[in-house]
mmCIF file of C-alpha atoms in Angstrom:
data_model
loop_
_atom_site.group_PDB
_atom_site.id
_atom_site.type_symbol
_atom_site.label_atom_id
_atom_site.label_comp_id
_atom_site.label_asym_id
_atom_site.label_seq_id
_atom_site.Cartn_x
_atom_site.Cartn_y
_atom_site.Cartn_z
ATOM 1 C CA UNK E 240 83.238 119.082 128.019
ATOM 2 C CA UNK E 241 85.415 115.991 126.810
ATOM 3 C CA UNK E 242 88.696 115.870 129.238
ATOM 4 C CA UNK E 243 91.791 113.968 128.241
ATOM 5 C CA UNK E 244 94.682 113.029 130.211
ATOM 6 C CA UNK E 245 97.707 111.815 127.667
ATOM 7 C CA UNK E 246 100.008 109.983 129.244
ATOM 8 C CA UNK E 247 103.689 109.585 127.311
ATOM 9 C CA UNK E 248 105.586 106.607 128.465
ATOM 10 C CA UNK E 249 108.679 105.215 127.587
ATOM 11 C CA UNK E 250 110.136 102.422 129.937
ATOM 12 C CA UNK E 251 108.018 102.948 132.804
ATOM 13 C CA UNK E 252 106.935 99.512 133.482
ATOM 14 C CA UNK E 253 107.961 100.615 137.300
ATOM 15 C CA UNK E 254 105.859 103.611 137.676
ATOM 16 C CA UNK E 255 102.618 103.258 135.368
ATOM 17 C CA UNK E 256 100.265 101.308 137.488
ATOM 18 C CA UNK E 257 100.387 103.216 140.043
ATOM 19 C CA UNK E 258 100.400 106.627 138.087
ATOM 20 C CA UNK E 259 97.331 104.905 135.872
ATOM 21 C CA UNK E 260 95.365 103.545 138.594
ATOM 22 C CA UNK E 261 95.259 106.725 141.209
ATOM 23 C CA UNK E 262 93.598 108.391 138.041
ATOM 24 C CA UNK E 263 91.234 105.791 137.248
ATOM 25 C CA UNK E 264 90.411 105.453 140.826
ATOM 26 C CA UNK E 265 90.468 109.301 142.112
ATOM 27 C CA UNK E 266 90.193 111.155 138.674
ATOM 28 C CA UNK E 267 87.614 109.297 136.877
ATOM 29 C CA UNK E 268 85.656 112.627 135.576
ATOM 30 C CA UNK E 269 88.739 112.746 132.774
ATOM 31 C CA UNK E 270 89.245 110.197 130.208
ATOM 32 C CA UNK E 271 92.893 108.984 130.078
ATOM 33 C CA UNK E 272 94.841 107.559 127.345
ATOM 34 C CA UNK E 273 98.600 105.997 127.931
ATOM 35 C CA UNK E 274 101.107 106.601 124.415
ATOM 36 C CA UNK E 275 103.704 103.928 124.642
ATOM 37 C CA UNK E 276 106.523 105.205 123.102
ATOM 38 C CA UNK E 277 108.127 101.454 121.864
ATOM 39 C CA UNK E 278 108.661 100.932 125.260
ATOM 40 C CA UNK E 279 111.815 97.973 125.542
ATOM 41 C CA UNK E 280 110.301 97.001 128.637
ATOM 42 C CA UNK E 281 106.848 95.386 129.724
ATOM 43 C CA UNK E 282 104.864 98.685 129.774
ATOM 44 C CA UNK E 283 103.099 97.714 126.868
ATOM 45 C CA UNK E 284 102.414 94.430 128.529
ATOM 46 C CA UNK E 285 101.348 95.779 132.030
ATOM 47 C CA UNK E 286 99.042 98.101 129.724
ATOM 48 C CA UNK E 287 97.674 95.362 127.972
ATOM 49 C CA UNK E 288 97.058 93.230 131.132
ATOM 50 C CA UNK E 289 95.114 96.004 133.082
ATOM 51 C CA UNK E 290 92.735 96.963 130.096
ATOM 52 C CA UNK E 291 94.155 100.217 130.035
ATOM 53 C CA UNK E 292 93.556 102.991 127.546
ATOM 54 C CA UNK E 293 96.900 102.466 125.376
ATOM 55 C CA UNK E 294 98.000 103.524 122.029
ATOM 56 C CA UNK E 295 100.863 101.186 121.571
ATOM 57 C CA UNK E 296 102.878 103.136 119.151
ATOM 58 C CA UNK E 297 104.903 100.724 116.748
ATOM 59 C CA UNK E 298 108.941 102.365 117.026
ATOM 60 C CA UNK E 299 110.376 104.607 118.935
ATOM 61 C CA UNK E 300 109.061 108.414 118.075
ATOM 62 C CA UNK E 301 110.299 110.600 121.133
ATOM 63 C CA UNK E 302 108.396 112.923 123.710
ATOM 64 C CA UNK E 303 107.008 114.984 120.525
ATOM 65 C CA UNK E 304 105.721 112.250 118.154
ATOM 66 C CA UNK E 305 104.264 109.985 121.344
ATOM 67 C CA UNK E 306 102.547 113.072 122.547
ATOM 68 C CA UNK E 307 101.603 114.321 118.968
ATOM 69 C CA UNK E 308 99.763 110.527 118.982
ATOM 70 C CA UNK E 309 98.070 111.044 121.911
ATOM 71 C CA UNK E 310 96.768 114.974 120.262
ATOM 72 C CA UNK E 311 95.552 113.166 116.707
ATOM 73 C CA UNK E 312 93.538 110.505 119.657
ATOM 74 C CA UNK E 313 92.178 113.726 121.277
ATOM 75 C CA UNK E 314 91.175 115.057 117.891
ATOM 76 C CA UNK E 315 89.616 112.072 116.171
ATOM 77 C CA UNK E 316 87.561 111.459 119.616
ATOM 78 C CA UNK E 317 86.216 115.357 119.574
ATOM 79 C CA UNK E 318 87.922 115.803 122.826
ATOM 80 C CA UNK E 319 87.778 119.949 124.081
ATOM 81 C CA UNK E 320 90.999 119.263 125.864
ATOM 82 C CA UNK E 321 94.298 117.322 126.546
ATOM 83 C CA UNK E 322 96.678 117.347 129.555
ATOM 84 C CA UNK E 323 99.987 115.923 129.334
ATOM 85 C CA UNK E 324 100.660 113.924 132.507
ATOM 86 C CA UNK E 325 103.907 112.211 132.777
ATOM 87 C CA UNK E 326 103.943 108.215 133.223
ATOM 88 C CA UNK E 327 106.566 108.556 135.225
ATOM 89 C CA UNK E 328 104.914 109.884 138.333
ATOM 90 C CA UNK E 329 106.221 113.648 138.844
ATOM 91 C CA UNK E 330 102.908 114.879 138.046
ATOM 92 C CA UNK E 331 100.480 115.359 140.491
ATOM 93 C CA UNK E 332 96.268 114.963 139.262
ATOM 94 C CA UNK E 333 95.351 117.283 141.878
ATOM 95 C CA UNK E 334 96.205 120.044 140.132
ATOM 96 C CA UNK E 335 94.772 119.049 137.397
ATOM 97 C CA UNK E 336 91.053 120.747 138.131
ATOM 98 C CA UNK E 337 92.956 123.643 138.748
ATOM 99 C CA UNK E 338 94.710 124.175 135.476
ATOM 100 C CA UNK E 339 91.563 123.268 133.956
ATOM 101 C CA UNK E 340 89.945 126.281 135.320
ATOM 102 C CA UNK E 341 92.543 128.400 134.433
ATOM 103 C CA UNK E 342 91.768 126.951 130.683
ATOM 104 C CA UNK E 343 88.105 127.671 130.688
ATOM 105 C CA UNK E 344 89.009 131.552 131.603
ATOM 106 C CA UNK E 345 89.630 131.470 128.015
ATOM 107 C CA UNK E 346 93.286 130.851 127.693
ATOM 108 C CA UNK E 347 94.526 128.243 125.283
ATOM 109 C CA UNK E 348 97.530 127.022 127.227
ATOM 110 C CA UNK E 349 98.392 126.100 130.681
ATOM 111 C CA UNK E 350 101.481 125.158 132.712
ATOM 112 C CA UNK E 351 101.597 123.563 135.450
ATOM 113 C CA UNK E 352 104.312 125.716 136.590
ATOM 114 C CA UNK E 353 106.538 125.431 139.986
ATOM 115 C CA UNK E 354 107.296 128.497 140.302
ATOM 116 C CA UNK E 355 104.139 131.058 140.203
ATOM 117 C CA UNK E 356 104.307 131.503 143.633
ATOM 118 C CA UNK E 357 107.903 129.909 144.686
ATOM 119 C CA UNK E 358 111.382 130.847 144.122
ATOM 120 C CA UNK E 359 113.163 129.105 141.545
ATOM 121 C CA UNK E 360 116.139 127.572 143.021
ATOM 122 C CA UNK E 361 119.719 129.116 142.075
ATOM 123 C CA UNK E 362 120.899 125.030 141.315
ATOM 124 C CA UNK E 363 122.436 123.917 138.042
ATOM 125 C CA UNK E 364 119.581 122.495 137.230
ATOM 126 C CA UNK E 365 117.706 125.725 136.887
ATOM 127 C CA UNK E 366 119.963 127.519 135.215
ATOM 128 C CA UNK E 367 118.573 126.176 132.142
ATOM 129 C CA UNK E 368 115.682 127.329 132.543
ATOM 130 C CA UNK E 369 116.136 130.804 133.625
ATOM 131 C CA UNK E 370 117.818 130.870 130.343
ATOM 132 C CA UNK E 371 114.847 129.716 128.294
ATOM 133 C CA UNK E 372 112.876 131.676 130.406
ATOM 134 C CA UNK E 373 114.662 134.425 129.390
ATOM 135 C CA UNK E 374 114.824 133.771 125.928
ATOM 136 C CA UNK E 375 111.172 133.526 125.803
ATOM 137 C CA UNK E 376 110.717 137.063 127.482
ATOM 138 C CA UNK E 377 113.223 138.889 124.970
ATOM 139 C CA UNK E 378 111.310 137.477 121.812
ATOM 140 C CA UNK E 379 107.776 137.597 123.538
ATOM 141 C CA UNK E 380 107.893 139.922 126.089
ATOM 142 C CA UNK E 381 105.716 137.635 128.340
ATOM 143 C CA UNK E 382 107.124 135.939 131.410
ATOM 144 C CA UNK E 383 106.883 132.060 131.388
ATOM 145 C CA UNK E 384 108.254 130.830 134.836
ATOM 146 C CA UNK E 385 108.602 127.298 134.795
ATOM 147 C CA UNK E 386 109.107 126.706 130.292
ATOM 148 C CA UNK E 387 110.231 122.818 130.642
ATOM 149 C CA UNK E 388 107.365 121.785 133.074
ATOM 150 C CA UNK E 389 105.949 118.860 131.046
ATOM 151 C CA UNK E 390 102.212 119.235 132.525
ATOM 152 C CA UNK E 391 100.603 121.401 129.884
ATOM 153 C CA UNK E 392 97.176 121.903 128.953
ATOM 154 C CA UNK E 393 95.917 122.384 125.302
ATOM 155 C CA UNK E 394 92.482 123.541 124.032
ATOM 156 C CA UNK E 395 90.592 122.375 121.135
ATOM 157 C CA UNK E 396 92.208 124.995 118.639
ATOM 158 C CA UNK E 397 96.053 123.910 119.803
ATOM 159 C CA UNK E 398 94.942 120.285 119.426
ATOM 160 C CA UNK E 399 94.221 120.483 116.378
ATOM 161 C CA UNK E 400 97.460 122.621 115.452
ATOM 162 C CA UNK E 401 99.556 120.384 117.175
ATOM 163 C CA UNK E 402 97.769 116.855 115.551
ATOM 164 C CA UNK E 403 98.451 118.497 112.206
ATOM 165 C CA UNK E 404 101.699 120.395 112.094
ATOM 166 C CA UNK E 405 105.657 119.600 112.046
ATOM 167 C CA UNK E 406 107.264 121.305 114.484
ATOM 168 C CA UNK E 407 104.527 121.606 116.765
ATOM 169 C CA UNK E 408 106.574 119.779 119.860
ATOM 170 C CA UNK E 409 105.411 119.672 123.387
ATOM 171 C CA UNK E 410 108.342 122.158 124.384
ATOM 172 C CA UNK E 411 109.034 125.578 125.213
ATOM 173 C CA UNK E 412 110.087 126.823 121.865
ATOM 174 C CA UNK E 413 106.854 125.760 120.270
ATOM 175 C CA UNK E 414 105.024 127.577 122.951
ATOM 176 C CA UNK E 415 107.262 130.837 122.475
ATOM 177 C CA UNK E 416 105.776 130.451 119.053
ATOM 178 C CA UNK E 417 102.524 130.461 119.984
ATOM 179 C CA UNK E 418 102.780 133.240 121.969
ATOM 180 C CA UNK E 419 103.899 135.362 119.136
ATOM 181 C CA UNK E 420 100.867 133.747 116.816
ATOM 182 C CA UNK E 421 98.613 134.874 119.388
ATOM 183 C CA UNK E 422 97.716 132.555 121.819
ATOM 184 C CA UNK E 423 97.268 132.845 125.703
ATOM 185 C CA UNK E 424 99.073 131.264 127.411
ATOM 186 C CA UNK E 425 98.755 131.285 131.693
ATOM 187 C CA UNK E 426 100.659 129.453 134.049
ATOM 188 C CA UNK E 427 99.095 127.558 137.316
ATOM 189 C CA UNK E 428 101.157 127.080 140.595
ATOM 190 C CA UNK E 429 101.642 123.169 141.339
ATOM 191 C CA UNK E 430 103.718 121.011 142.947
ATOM 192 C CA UNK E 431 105.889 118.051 141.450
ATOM 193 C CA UNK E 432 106.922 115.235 142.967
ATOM 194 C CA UNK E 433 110.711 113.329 142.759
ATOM 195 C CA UNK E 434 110.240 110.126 140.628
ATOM 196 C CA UNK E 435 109.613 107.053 142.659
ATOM 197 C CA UNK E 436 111.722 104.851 140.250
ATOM 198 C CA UNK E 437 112.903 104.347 137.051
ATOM 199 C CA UNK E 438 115.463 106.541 135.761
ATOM 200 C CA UNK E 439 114.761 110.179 134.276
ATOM 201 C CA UNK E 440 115.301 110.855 130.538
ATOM 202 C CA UNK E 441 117.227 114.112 131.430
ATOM 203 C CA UNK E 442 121.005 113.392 132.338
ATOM 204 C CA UNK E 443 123.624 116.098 132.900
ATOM 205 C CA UNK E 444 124.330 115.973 129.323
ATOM 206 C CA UNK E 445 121.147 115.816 127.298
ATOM 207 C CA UNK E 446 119.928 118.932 130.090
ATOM 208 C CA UNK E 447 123.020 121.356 128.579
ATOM 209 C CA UNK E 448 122.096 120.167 124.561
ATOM 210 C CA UNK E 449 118.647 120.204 124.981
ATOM 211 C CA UNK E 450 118.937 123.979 126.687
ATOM 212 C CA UNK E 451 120.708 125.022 123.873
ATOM 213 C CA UNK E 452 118.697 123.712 121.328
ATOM 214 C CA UNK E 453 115.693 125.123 122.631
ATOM 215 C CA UNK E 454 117.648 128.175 122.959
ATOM 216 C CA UNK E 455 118.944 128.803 119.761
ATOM 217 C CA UNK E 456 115.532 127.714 118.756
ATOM 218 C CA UNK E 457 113.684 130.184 120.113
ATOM 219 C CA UNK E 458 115.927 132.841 119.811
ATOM 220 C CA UNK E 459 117.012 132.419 116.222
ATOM 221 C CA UNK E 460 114.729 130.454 114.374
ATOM 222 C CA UNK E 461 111.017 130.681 115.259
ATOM 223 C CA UNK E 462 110.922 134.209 114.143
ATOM 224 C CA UNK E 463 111.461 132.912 110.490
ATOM 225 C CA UNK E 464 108.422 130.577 110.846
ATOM 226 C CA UNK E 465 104.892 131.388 109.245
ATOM 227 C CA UNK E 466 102.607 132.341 111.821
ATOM 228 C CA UNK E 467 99.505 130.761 111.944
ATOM 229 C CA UNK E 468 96.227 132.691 112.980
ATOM 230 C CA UNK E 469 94.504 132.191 116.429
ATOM 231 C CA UNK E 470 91.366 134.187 116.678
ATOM 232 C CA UNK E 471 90.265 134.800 120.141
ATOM 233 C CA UNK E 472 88.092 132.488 121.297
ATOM 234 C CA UNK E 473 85.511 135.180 122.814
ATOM 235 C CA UNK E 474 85.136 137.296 119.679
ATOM 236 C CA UNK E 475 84.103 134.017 118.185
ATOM 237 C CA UNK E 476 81.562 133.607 120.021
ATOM 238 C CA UNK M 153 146.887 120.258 84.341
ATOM 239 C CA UNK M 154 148.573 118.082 85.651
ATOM 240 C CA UNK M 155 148.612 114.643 83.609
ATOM 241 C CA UNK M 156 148.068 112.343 86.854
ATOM 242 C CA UNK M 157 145.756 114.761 88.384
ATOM 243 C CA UNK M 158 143.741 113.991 85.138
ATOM 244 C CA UNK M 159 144.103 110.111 85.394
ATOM 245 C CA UNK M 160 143.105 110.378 88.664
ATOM 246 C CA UNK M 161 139.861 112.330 88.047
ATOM 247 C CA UNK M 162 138.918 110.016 85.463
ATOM 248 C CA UNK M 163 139.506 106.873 86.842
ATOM 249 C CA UNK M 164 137.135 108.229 89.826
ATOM 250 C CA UNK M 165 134.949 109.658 87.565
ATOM 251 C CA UNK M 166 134.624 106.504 85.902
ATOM 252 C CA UNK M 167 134.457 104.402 88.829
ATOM 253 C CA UNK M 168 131.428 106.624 90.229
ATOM 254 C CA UNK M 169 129.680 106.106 87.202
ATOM 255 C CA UNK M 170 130.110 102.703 87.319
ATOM 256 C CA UNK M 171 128.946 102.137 90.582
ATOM 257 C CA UNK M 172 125.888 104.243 90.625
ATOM 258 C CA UNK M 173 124.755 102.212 87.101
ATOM 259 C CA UNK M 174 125.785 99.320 89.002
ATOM 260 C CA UNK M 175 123.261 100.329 92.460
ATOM 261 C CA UNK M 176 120.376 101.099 89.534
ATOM 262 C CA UNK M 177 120.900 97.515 88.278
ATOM 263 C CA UNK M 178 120.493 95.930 92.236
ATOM 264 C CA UNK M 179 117.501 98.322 92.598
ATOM 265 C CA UNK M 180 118.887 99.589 95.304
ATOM 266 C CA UNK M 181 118.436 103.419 94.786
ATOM 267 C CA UNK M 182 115.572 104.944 92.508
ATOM 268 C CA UNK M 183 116.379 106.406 89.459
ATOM 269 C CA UNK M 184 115.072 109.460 90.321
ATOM 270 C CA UNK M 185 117.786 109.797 93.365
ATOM 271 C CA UNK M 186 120.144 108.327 90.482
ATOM 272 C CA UNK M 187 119.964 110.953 88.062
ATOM 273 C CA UNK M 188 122.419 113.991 90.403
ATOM 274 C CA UNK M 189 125.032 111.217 90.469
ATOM 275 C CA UNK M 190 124.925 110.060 86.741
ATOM 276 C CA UNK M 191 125.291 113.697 85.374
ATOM 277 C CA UNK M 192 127.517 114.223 88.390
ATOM 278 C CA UNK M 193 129.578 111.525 87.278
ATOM 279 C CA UNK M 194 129.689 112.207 83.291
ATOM 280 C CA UNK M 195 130.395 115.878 84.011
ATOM 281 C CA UNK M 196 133.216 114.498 85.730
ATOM 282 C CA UNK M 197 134.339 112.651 82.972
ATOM 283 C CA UNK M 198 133.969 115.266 80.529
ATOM 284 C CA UNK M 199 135.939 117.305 82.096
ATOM 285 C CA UNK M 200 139.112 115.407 83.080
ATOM 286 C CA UNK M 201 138.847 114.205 79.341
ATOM 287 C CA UNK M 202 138.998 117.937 77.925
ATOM 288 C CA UNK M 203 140.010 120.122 80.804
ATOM 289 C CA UNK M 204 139.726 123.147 78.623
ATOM 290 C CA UNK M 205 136.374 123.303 79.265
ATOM 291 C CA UNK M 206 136.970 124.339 82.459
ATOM 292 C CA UNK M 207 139.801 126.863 81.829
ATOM 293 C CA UNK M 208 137.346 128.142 78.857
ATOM 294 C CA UNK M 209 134.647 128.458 81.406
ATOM 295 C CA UNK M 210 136.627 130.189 84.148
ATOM 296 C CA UNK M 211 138.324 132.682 81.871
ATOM 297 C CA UNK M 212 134.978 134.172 80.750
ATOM 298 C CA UNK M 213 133.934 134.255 84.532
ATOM 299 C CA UNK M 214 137.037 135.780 85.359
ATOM 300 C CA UNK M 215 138.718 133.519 87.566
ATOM 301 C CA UNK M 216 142.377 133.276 87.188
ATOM 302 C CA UNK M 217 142.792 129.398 87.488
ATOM 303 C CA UNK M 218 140.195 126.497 86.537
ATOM 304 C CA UNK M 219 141.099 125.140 90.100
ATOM 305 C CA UNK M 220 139.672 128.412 92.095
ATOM 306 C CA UNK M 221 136.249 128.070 89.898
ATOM 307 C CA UNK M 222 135.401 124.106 90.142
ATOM 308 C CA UNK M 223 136.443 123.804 93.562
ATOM 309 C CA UNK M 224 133.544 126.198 94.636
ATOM 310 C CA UNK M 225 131.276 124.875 92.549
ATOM 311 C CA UNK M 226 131.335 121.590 92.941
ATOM 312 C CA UNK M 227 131.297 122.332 97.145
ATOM 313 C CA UNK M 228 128.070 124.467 96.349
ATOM 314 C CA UNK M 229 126.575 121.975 94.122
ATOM 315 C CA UNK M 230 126.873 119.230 96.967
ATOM 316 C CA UNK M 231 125.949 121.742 99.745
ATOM 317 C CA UNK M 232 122.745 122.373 97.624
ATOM 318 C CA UNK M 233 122.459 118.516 97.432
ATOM 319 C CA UNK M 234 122.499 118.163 101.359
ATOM 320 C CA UNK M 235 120.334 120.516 102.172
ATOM 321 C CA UNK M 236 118.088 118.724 99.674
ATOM 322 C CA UNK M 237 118.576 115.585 101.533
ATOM 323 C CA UNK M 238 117.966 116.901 104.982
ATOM 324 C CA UNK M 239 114.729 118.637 103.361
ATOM 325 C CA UNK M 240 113.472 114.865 101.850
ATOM 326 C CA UNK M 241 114.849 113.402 105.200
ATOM 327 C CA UNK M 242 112.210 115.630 107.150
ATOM 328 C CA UNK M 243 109.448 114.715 105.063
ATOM 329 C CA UNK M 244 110.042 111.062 105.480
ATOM 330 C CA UNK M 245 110.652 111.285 109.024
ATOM 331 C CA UNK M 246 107.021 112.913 109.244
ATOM 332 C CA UNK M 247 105.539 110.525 107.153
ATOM 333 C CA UNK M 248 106.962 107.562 109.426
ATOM 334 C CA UNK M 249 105.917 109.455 112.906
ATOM 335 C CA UNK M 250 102.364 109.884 111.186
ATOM 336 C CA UNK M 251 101.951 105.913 109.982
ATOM 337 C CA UNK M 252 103.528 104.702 113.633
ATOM 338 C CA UNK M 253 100.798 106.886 115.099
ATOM 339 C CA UNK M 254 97.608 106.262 112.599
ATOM 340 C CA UNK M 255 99.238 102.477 113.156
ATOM 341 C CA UNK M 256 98.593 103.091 116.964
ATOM 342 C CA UNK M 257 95.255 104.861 116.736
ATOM 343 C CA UNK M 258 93.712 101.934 114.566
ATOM 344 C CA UNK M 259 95.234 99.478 116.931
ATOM 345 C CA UNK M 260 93.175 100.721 119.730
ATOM 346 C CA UNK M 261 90.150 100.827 117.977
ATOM 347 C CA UNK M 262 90.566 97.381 116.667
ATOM 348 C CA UNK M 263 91.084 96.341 120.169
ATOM 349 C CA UNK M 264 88.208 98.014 121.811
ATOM 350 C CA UNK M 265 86.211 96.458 119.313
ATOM 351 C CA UNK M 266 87.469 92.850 119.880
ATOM 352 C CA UNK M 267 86.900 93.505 123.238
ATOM 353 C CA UNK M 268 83.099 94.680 122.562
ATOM 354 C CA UNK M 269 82.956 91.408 120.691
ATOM 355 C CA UNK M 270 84.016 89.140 123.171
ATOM 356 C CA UNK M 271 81.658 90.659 125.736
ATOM 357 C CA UNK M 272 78.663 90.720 123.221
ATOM 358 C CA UNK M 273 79.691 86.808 122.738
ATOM 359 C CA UNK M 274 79.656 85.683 126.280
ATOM 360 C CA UNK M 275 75.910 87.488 127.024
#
């Protein structure tokens, strides 16, 4: 089984060595590929230096299209699956067997989720995502605990969805979607660490429009999208 | 209506005709994004040259005043023009996202291979 660890940087000329290098060094059973997203910094650079796996993507695309990158990669290469894994050092690769097990039960998504087993704190923070938690269990009736955790893993079939579709982004509302189309989706207990340095993507501001966008969007408009069909993997077989 | 009013609409009329012949002639929109804003432009002129069309047109729809009929249809025309534009504007922003990442994938191929070459050239 081909593993693949995509790795979505933007700016994180502070943080990628060391996220890079512990999984070359302790992880080395999973390939790895790093999607510079136009960094303006030296990640590119640092990338370059280290011989690092790197797709060195020309402009500026966002989480989605640097992550949809690292999918068509993961695709072309006949890779079985992909993990995002966050340059920025939040995510930690132990958990990564786990969720991989989790994925060979047959399922054909996994979060890395903080809160299977833990309380979600009552902060401001997660008050978005109780929201788009609840969102997703009023138009799927499943419960997703932690929707905006970044560390997700895809199978083959959602690979190749999400290499060849628009509006197939790495975010909740696309996997409310694929709920409804059929697919399983489980959720792993892990831990996540506070980034080291660098500053997060996520301010005050972009948390509040980003929550409702996903919001609306999964309440209102992927209902009116065309399903596509996911046939079980074991009756395939 | 009004005399002015009528200048008015002409002279604009006129002066977005003008301008969007003028843009063909610098190539710097394609006549096929042209072609709304030409027969935009000459219905314009038509019609503040013989207004009656539109109180003609109006009457037999059953609105009470040419005003109440063109200004809806004109906003409806451009709102169906928008939406257009946000529909081509997602298909080129797809196409980009898809080049910048084929762009990348090749990249990374080419350098692997480089790579491969060097080492082949140094045993």
């Amino acid at each position: 089984m081909k593993k693949l660890i995509i790795i979505p940087a933007y700016n994180e000329a502070l943080n990628i060595e060391r996220v890079v290098n512990n999984l070359i060094q302790n992880y080395s059973e999973y390939d790895y590929i790093i999607v510079n997203d136009g960094s303006t910094d030296h990640t590119a650079e640092i990338c370059r230096k280290n011989k690092y796996n790197l797709l060195d993507l020309p402009i500026n695309l966002g989480l989605t299209g640097a992550f949809q990158a690292g999918l068509k990669y993961a695709k072309r290469n006949g890779y079985d699956c992909a993990i995002q894994f966050d340059g920025d050092g939040q995510h930690r690769a132990e958990y990564i067997e786990p969720i991989l097990k989790e994925l060979q039960k047959g399922n054909n998504i996994v979060i890395g989720s903080r809160f299977v087993t833990e309380k979600k704190p009552h902060t401001m923070r997660m008050l978005g995502s109780r929201f788009i938690s609840f969102a997703i269990l009023l138009t799927t009736h499943k419960k997703i605990s932690d929707p905006t955790s970044g560390m997700r893993m895809f199978d083959k079939k959602m690979i190749n969805l999400f290499a060849s579709n628009l509006n197939f982004s790495p975010e909740p509302d696309t996997v409310s979607y694929l709920i409804k189309c059929g697919a399983k989706v489980s959720e792993i207990q892990t831990s996540m660490d506070e980034r080291i340095a660098g500053e997060s993507y996520l301010t005050f501001v972009r948390s509040i429009s980003y929550m409702f966008r996903v919001g609306i969007s999964i309440l209102l408009i992927q209902k009116f999208r065309k399903k596509e069909i996911i046939e079980d993997v074991e009756e395939v077989q | 209506m009004l005399g002015s009013y009528r200048i008015v609409l002409l002279i604009v009329s006129v002066l977005t005709m003008w301008f969007t012949l003028h843009k063909i002639r610098q190539s710097k929109i394609k006549i096929e994004y042209s072609l709304f804003w030409i027969i935009l432009s000459v219905m314009l002129v038509i019609l503040s040259l013989f207004p009656q069309i539109a109180s003609f047109v109006s009457e037999i729809i059953g609105f009470q005043s040419p005003v109440n009929f063109i200004f809806p249809f004109i906003i409806f025309l451009l709102l169906i023009k928008l939406f257009y534009n946000s529909l081509l504007l997602s298909m080129f922003e797809k196409k980009i996202e898809g080049l910048a990442q084929e762009s990348s994938i090749l990249e990374e191929r080419v350098r692997k291979l480089e790579e491969e070459k060097r080492d082949d050239e140094k045993k």
